PDB file of C-alpha atoms in Angstrom:
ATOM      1  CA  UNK Y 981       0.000   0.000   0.000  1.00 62.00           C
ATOM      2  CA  UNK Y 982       0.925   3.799   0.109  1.00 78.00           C
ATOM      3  CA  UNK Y 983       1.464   4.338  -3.502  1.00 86.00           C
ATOM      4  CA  UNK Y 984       2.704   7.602  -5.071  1.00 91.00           C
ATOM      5  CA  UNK Y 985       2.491   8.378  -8.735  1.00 93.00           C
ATOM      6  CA  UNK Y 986       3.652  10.874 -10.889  1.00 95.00           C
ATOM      7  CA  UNK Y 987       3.338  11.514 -14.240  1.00 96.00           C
ATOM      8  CA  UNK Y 988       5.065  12.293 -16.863  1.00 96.00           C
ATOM      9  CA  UNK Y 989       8.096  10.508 -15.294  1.00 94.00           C
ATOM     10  CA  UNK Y 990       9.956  12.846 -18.017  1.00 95.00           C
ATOM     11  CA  UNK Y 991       9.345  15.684 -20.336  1.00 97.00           C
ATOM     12  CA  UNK Y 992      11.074  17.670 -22.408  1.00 97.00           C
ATOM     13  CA  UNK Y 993       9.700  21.457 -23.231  1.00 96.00           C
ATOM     14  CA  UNK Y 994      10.578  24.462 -25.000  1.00 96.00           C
ATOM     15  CA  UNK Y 995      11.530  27.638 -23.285  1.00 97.00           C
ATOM     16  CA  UNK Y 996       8.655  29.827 -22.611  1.00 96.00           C
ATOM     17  CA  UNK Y 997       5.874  26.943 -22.330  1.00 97.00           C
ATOM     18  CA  UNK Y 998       4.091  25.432 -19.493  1.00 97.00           C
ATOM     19  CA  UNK Y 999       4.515  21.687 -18.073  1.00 97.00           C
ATOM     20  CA  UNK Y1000       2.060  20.393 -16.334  1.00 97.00           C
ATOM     21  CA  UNK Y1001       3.125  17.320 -13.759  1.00 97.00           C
ATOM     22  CA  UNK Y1002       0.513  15.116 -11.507  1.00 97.00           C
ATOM     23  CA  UNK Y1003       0.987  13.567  -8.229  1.00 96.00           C
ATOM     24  CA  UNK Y1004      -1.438  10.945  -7.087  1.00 95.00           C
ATOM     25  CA  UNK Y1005      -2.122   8.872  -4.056  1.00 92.00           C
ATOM     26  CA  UNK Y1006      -3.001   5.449  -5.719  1.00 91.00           C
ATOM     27  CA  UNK Y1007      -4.723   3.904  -2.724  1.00 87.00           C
ATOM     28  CA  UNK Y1008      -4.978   6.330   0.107  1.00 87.00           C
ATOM     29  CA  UNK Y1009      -6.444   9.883   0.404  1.00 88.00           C
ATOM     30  CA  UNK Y1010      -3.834  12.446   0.657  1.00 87.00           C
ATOM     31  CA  UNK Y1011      -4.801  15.640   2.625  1.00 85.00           C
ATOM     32  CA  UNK Y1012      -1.275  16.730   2.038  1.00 89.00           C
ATOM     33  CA  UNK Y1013       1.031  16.447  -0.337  1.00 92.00           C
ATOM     34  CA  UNK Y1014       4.518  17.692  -1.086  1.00 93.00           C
ATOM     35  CA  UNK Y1015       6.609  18.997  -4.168  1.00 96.00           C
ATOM     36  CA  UNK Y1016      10.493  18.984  -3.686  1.00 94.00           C
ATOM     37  CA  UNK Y1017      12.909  20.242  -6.470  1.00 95.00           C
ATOM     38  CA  UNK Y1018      16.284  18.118  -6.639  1.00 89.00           C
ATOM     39  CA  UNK Y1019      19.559  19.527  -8.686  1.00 84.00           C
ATOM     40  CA  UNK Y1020      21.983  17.320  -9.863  1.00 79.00           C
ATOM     41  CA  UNK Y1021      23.749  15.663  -7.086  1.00 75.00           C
ATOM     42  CA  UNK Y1022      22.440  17.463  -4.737  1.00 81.00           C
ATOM     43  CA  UNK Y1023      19.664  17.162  -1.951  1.00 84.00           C
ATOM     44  CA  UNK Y1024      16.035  17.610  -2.141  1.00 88.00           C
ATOM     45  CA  UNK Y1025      15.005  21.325  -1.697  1.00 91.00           C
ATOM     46  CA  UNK Y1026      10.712  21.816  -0.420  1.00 92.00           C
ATOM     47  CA  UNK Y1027       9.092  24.117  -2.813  1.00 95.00           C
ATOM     48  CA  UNK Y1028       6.051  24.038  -1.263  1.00 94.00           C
ATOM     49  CA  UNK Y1029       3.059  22.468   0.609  1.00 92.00           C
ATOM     50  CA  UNK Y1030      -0.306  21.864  -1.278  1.00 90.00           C
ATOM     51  CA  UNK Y1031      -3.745  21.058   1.497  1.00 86.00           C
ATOM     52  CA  UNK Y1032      -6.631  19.819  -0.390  1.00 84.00           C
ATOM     53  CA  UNK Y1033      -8.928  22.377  -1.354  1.00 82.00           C
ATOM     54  CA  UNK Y1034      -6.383  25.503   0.610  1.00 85.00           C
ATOM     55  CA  UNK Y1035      -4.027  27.391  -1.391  1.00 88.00           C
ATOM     56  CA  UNK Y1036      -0.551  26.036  -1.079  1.00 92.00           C
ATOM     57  CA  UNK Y1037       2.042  27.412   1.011  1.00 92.00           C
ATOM     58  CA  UNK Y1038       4.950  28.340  -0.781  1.00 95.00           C
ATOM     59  CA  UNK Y1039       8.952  27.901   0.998  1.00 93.00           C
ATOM     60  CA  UNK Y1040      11.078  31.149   0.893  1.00 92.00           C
ATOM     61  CA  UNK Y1041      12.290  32.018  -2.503  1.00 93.00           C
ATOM     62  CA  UNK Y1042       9.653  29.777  -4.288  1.00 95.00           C
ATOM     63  CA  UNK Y1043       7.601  32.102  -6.706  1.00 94.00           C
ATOM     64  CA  UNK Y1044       4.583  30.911  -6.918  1.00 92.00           C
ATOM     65  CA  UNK Y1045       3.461  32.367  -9.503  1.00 94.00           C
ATOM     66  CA  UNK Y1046       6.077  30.528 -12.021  1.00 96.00           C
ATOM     67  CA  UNK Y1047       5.036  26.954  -9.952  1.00 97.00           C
ATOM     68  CA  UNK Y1048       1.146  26.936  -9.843  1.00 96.00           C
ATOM     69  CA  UNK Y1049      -0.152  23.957  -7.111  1.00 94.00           C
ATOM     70  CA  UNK Y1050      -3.437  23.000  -7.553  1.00 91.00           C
ATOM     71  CA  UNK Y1051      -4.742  20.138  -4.922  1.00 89.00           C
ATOM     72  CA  UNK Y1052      -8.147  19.832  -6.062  1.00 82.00           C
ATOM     73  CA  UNK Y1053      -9.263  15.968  -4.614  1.00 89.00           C
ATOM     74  CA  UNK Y1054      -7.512  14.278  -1.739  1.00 89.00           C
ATOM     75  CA  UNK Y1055      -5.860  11.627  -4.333  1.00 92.00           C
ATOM     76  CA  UNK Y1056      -4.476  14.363  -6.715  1.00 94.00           C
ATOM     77  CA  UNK Y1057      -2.080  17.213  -7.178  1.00 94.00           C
ATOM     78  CA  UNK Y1058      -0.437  19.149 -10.273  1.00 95.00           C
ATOM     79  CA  UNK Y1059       2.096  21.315  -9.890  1.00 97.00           C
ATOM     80  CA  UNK Y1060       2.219  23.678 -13.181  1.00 97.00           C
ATOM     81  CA  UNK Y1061       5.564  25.122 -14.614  1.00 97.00           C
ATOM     82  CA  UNK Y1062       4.853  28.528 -16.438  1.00 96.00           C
ATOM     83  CA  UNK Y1063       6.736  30.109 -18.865  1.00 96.00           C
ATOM     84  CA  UNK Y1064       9.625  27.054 -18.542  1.00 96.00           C
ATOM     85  CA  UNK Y1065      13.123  28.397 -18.550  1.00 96.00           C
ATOM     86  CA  UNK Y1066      16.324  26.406 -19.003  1.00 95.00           C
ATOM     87  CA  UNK Y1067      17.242  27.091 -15.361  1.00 94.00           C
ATOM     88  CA  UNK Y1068      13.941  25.306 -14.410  1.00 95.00           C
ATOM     89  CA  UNK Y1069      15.165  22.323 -15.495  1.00 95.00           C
ATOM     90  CA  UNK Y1070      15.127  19.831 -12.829  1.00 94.00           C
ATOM     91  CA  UNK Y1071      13.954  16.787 -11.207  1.00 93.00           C
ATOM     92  CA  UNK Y1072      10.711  17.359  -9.138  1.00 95.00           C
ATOM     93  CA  UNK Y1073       9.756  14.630  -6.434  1.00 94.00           C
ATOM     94  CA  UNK Y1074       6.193  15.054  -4.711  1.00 95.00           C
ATOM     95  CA  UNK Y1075       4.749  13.356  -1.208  1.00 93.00           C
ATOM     96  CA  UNK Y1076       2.048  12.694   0.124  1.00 91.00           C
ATOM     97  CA  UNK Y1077       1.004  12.236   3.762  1.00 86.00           C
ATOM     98  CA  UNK Y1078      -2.315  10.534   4.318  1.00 75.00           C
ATOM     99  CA  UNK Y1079      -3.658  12.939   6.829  1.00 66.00           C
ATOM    100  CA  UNK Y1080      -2.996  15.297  10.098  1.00 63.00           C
ATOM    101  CA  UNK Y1081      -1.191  13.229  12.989  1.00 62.00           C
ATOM    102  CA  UNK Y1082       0.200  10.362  10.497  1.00 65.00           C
ATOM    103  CA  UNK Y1083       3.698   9.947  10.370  1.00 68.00           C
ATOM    104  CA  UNK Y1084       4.982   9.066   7.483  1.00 78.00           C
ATOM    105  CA  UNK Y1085       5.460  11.086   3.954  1.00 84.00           C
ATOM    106  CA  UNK Y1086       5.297   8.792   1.107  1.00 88.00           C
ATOM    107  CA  UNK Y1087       6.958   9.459  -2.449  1.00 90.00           C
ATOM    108  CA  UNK Y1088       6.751   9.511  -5.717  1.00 92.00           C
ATOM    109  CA  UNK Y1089       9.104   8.076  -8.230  1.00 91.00           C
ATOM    110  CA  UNK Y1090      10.310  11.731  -9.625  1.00 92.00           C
ATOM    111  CA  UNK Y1091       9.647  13.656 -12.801  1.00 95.00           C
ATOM    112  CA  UNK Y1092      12.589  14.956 -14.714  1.00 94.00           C
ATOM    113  CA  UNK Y1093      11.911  18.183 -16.281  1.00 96.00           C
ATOM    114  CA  UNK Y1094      14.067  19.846 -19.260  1.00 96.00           C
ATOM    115  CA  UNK Y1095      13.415  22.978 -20.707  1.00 96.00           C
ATOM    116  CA  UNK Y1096      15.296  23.158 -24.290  1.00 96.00           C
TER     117      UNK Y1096
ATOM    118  CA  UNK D 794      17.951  27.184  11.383  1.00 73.00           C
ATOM    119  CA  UNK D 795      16.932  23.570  11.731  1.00 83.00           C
ATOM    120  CA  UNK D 796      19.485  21.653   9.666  1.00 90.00           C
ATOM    121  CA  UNK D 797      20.726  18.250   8.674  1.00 94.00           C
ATOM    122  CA  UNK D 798      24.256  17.242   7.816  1.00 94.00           C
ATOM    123  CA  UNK D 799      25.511  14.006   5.859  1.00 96.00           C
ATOM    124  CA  UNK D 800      29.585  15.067   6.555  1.00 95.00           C
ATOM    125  CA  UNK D 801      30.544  11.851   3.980  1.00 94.00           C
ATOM    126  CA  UNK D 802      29.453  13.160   0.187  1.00 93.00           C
ATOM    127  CA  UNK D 803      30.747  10.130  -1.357  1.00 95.00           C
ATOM    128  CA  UNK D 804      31.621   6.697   0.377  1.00 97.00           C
ATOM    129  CA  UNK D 805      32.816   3.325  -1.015  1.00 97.00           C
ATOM    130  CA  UNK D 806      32.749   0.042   0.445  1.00 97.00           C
ATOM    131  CA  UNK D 807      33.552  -3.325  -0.578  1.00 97.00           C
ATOM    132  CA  UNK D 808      30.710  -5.888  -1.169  1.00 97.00           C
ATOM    133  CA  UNK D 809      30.209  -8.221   2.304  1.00 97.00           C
ATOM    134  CA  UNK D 810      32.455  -5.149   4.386  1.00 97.00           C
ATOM    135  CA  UNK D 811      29.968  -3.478   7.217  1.00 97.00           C
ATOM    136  CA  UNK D 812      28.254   0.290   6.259  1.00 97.00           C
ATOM    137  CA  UNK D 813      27.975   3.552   8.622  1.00 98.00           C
ATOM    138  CA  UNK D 814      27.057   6.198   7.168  1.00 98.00           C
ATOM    139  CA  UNK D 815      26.709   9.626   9.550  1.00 98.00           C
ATOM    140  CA  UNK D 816      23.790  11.883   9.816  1.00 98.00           C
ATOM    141  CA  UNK D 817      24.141  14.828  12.447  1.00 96.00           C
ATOM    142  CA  UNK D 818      21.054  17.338  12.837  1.00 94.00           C
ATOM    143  CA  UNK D 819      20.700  20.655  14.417  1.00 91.00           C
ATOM    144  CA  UNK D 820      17.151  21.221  15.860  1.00 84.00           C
ATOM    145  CA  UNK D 821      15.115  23.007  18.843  1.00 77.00           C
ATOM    146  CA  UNK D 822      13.917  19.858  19.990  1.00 78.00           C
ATOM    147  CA  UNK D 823      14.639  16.020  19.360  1.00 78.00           C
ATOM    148  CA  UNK D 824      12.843  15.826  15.754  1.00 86.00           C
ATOM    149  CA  UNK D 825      11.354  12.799  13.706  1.00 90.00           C
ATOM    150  CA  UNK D 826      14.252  11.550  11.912  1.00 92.00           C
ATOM    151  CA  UNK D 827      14.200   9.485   8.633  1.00 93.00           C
ATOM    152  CA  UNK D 828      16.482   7.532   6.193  1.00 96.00           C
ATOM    153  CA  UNK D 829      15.618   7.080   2.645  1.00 95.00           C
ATOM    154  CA  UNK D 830      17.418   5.892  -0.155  1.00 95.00           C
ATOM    155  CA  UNK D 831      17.075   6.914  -3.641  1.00 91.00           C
ATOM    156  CA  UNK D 832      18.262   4.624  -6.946  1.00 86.00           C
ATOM    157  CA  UNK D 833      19.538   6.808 -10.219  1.00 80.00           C
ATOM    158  CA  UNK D 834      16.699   8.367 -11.811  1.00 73.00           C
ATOM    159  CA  UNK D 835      13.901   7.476  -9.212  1.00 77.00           C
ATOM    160  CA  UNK D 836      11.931   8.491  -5.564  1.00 80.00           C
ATOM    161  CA  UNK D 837      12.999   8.412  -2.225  1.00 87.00           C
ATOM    162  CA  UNK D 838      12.305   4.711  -0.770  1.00 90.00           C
ATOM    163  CA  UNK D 839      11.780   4.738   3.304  1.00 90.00           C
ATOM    164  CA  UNK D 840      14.348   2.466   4.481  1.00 95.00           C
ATOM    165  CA  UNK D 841      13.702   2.971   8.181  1.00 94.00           C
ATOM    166  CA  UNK D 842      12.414   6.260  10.614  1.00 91.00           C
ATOM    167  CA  UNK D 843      12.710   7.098  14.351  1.00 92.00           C
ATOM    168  CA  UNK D 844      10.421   9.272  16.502  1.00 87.00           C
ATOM    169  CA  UNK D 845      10.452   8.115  20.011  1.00 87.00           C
ATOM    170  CA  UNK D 846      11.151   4.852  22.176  1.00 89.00           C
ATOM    171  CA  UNK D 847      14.291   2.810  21.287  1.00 91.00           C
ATOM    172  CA  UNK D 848      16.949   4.467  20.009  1.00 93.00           C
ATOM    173  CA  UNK D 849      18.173   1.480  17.999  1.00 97.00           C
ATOM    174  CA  UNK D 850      15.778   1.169  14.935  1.00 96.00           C
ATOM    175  CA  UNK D 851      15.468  -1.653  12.728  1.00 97.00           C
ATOM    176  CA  UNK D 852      14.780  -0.645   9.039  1.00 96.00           C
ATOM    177  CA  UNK D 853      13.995  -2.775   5.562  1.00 94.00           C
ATOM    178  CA  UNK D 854      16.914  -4.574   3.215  1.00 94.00           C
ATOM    179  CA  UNK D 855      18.686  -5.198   6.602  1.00 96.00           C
ATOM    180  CA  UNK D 856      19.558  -1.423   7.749  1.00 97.00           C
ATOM    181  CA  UNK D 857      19.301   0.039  10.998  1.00 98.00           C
ATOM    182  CA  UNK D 858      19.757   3.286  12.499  1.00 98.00           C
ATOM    183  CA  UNK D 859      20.745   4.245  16.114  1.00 97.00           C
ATOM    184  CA  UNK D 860      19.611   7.547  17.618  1.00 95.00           C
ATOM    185  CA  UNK D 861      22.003   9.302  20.065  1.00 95.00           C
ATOM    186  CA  UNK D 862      20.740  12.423  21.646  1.00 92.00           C
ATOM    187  CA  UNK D 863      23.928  13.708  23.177  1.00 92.00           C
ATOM    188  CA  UNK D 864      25.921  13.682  19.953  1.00 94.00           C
ATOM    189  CA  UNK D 865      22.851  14.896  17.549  1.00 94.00           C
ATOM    190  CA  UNK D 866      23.359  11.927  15.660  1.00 96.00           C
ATOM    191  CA  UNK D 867      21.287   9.421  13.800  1.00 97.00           C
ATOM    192  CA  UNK D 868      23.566   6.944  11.795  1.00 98.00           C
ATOM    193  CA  UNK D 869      22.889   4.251   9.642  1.00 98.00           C
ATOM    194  CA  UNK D 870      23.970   0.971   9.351  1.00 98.00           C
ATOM    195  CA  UNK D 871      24.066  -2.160   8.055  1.00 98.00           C
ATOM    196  CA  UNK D 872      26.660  -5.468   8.757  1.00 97.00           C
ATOM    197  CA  UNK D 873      27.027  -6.521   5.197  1.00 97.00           C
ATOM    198  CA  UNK D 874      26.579  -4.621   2.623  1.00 97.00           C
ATOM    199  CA  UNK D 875      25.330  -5.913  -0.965  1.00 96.00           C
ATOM    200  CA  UNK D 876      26.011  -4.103  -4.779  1.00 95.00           C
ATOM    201  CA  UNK D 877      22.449  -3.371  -4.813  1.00 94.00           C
ATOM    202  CA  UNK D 878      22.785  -0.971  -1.783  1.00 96.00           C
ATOM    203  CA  UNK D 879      24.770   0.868  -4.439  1.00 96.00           C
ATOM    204  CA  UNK D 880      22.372   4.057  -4.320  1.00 96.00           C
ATOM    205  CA  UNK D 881      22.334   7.680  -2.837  1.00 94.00           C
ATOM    206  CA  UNK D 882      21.188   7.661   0.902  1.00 96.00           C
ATOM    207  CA  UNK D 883      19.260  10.746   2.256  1.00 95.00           C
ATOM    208  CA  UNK D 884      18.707  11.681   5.772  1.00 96.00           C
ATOM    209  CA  UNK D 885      15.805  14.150   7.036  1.00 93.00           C
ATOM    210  CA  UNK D 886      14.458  15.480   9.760  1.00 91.00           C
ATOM    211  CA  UNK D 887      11.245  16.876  10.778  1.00 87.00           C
ATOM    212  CA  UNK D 888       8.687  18.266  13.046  1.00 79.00           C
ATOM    213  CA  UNK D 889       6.680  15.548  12.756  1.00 64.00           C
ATOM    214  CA  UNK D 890       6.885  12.667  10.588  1.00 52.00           C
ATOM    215  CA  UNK D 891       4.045  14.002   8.040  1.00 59.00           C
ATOM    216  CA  UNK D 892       5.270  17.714   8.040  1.00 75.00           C
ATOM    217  CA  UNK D 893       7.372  19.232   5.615  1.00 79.00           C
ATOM    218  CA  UNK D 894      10.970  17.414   5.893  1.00 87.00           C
ATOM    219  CA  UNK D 895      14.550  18.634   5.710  1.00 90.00           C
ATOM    220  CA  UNK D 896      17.172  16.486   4.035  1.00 92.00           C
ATOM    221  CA  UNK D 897      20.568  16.590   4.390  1.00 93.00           C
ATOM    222  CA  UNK D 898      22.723  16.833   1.128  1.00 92.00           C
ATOM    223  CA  UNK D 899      22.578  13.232   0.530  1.00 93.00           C
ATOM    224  CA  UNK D 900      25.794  10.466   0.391  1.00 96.00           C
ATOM    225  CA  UNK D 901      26.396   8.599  -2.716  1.00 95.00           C
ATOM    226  CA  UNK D 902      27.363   4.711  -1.650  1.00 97.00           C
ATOM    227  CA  UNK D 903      29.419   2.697  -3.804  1.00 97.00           C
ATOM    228  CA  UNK D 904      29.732  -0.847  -3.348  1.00 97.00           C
ATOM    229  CA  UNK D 905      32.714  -2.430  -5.322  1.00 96.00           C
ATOM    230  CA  UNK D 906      32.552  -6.334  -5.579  1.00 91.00           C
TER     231      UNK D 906
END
């Protein structure tokens, strides 16, 4: 149990375009879930926190207007790339937690994003 | 600042030799700690996670971790290591185990047969 999906597990975009990428909870109800950014070799950075049906709260430095988070059902978020620059390109992990008080974050398997 | 540190960016081991790899945090007070290991290309996988009780934790694919308050430390182990561990290993920390997590910069585990 406590599956995470994301998809696409990979795209590839031109500069100046929008990406779309989907976390879901396969067979648990996330009231939380959340997107991380990784660099090449390097750790995972939070970008933000998305609560089903709340706006997301964003981590210092995160514009959120460029990464739109939409949680709209408690097995499904999208986290939206706008206007894609090469210095977006990265590799995006989300999480979900299956609600207030449990203890464990559970993640996807990663979408790598390149912007050409 | 609440902060985790992996001190070892890069360690190699041979194939049946024992594994420690360190994991040091900085909090205000004794957080949920995790270990997670991550394969080329793919997710974090939970291999194990303390938050209170013993301090010696027994995780999956034969790791463990032991929690030691008075050195801020939360290393992992394991006897005998295998190629397959090859992988990057993450440590994080958190105010509770479904809030928002901070890793430490990750160390990359080679295993050489």
């Amino acid at each position: 149990g406590a599956v995470v999906s994301q998809h696409p597990s990979w795209v590839i975009c031109k500069s100046g375009t929008s990406v779309k990428i989907e976390c879901r909870s396969l067979d648990f109800q996330a009231t939380t879930m959340f997107w991380y950014r990784q660099f090449p070799k390097q750790s995972l950075m939070l970008m933000a926190t998305s609560n089903e049906g709340s706006k997301a709260t964003y981590e210092q430095g995160v514009e959120k207007d460029k990464f739109l988070i939409n949680h709209a059902s408690l097995t499904l978020s999208t986290l939206t790339v706008t206007s894609a620059h090469p210095e977006d390109s990265s590799f995006y992990i989300c999480s979900a937690r299956a609600g207030p008080g449990t203890d464990t974050q559970y993640f996807g398997p990663g979408t790598r994003l390149t912007v050409l | 600042a609440q902060s985790v540190t992996q001190p070892d960016i890069h360690i190699t081991v041979s194939e049946g030799a024992s594994l420690e790899l360190r994991c040091n945090y900085s909090y205000g007070a004794t957080p949920y700690l995790f270990w997670y290991v991550q394969s080329p290309g793919q997710g974090l996988q939970l291999l194990l996670k303390y938050f209170s009780g013993d301090t010696l934790v027994q995780g999956i694919k034969g790791f463990e971790a032991e929690f030691k308050r008075s050195q801020s430390s939360f290393n992992l182990r394991k006897p005998s290591v295998h190629w397959s561990d090859a992988a990057e290993y993450f440590c994080a920390a958190g105010t509770g185990g479904g809030n928002k997590l901070t890793f430490g910069t990750g160390t990359q585990l080679k295993v050489e047969l």
